[in-house]
PDB file of C-alpha atoms and ligand atoms in Angstrom:
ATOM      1  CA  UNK A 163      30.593 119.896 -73.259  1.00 42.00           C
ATOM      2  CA  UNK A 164      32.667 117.835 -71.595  1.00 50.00           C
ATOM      3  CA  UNK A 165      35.193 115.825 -73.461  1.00 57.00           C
ATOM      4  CA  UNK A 166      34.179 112.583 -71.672  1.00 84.00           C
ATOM      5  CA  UNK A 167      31.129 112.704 -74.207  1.00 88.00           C
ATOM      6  CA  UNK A 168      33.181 112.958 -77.037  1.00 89.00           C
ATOM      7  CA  UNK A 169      35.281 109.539 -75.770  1.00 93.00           C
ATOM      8  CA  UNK A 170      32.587 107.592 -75.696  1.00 95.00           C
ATOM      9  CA  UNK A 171      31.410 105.504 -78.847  1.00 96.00           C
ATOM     10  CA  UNK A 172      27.845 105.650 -79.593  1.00 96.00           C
ATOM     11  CA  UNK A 173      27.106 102.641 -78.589  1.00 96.00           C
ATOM     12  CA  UNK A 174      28.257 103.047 -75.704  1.00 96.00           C
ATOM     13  CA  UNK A 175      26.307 107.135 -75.557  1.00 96.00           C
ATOM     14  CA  UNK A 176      23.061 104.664 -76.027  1.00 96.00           C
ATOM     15  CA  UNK A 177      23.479 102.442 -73.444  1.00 96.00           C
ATOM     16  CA  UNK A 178      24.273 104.913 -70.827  1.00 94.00           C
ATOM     17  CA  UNK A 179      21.320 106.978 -71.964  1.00 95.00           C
ATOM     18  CA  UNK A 180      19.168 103.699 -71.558  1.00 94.00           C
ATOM     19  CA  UNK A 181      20.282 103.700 -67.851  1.00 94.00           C
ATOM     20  CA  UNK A 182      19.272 106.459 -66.968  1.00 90.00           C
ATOM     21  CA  UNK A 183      15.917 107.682 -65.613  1.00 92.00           C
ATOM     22  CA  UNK A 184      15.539 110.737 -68.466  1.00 96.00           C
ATOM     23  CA  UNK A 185      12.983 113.763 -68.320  1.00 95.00           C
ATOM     24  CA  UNK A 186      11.851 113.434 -71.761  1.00 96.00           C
ATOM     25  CA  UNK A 187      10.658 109.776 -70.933  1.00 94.00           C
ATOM     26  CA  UNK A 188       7.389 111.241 -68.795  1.00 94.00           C
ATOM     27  CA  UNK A 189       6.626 113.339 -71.093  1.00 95.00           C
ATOM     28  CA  UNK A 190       7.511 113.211 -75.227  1.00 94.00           C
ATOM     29  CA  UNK A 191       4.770 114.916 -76.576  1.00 95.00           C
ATOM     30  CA  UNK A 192       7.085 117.934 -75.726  1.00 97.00           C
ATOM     31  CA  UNK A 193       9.958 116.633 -77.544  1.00 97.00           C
ATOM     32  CA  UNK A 194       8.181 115.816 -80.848  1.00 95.00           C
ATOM     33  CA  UNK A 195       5.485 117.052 -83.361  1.00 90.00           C
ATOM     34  CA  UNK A 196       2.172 115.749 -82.757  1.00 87.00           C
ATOM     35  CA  UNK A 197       0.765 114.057 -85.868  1.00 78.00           C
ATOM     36  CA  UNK A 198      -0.832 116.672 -87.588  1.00 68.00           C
ATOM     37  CA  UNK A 199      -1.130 114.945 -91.382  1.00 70.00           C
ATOM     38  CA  UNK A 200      -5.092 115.185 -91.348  1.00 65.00           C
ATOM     39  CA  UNK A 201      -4.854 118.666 -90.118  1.00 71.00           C
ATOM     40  CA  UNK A 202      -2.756 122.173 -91.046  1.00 77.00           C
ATOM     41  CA  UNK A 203       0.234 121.309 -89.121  1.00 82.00           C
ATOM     42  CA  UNK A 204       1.222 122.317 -85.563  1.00 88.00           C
ATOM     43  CA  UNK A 205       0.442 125.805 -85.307  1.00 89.00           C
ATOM     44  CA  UNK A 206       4.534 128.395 -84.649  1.00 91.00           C
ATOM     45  CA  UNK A 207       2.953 129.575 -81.411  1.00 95.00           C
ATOM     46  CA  UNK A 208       2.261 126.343 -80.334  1.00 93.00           C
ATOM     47  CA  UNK A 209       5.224 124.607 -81.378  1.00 93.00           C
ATOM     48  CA  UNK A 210       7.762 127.576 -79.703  1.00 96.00           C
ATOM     49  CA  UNK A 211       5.917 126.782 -76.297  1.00 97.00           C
ATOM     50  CA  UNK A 212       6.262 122.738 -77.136  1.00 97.00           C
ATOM     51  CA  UNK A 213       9.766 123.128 -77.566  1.00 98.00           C
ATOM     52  CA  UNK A 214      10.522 125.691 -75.123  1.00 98.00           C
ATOM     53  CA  UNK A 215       8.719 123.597 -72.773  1.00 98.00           C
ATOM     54  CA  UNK A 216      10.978 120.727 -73.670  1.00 98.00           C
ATOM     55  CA  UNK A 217      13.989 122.706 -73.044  1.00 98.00           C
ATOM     56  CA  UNK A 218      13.296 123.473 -69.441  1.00 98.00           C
ATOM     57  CA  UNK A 219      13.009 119.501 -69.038  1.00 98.00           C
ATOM     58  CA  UNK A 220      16.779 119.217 -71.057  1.00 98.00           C
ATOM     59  CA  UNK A 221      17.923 121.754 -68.672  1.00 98.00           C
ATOM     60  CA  UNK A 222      17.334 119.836 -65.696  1.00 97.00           C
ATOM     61  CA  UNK A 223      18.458 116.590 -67.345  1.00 97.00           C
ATOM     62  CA  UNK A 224      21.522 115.043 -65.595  1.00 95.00           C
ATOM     63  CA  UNK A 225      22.311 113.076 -69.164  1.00 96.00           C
ATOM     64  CA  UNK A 226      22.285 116.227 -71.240  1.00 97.00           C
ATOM     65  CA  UNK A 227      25.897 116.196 -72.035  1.00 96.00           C
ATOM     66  CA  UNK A 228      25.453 112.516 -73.230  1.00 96.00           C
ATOM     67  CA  UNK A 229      22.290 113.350 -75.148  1.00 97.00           C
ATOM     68  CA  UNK A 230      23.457 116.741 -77.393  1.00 96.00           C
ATOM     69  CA  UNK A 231      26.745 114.345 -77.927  1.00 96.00           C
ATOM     70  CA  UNK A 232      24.524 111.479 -79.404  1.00 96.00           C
ATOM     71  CA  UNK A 233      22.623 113.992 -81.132  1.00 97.00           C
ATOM     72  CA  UNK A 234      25.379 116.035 -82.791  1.00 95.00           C
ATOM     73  CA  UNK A 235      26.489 112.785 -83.850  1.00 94.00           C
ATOM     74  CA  UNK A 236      23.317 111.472 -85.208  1.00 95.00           C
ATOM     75  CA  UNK A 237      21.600 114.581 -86.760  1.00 95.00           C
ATOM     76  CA  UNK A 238      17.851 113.851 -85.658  1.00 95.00           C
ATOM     77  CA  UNK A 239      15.627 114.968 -88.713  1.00 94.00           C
ATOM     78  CA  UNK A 240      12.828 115.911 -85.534  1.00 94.00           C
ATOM     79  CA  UNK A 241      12.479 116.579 -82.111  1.00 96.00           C
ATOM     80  CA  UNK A 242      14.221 118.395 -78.959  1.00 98.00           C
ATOM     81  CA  UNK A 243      17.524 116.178 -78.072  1.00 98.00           C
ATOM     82  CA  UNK A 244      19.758 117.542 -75.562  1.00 97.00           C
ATOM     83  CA  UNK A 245      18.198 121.120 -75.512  1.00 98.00           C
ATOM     84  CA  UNK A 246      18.286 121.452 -79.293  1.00 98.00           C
ATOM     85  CA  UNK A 247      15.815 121.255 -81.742  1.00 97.00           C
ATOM     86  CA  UNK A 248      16.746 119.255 -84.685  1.00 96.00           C
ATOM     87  CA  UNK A 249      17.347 122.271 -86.784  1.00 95.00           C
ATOM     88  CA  UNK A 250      19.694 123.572 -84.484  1.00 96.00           C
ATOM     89  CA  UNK A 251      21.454 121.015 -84.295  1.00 96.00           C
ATOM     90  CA  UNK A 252      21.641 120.991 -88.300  1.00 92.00           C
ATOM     91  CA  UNK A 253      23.264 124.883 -87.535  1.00 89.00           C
ATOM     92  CA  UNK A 254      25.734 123.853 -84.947  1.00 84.00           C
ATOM     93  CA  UNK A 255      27.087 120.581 -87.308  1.00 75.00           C
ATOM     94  CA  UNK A 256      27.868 123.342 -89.833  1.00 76.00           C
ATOM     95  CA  UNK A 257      29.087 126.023 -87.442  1.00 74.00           C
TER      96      UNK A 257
HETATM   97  S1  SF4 B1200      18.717 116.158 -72.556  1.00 64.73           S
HETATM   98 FE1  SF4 B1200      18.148 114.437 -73.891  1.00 64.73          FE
HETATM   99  S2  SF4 B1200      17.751 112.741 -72.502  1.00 64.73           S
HETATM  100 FE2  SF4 B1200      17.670 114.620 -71.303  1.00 64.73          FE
HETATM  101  S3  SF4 B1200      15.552 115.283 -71.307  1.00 64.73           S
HETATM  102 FE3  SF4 B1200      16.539 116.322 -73.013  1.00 64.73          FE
HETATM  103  S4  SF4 B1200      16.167 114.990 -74.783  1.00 64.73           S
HETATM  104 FE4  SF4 B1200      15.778 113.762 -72.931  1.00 64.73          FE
END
């Protein structure tokens, strides 16, 4: 990462997030779980190909940098943010 991310305040992460045309945008129901409270639950299989499916999009993200910065900073408690699922970024905080 480079440490142009880490200069920037989080405000400031946000805003230049907000300007810019992002992956995840077109498509979120990669990049979260669907609602599942009436049902078992979003089935491993199908949740590895969600989120692996995400990634690809994170990987071609020009704001990634920006995004795993914000995220790092924020700990998510869901979703795929800057190529990371929530729990790994819960790992890499307390690498
Ligand atoms: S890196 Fe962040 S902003 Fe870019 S597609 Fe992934 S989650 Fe969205």
């Amino acid at each position: 990462m480079s440490s142009d991310q880490k200069g920037l305040s989080t405000a400031q992460l946000r805003a230049e997030l907000a300007s810019n045309l992002l992956p995840c945008t077109s498509q979120p129901e990669l990049f979260f779980e669907p609602d599942t409270s009436d049902r078992f639950g979003e089935a491993p299989a199908v949740r590895t190909l969600r989120e692996r499916s995400a990634k690809v999009l994170c990987d071609t993200c020009s704001a990634r940098a920006m995004c795993l910065e914000l995220a790092v900073r924020e700990q998510p408690v869901a979703g795929v943010w800057g190529g990371l699922t929530a729990d790994e970024l819960r790992y890499r905080k307390a690498a």
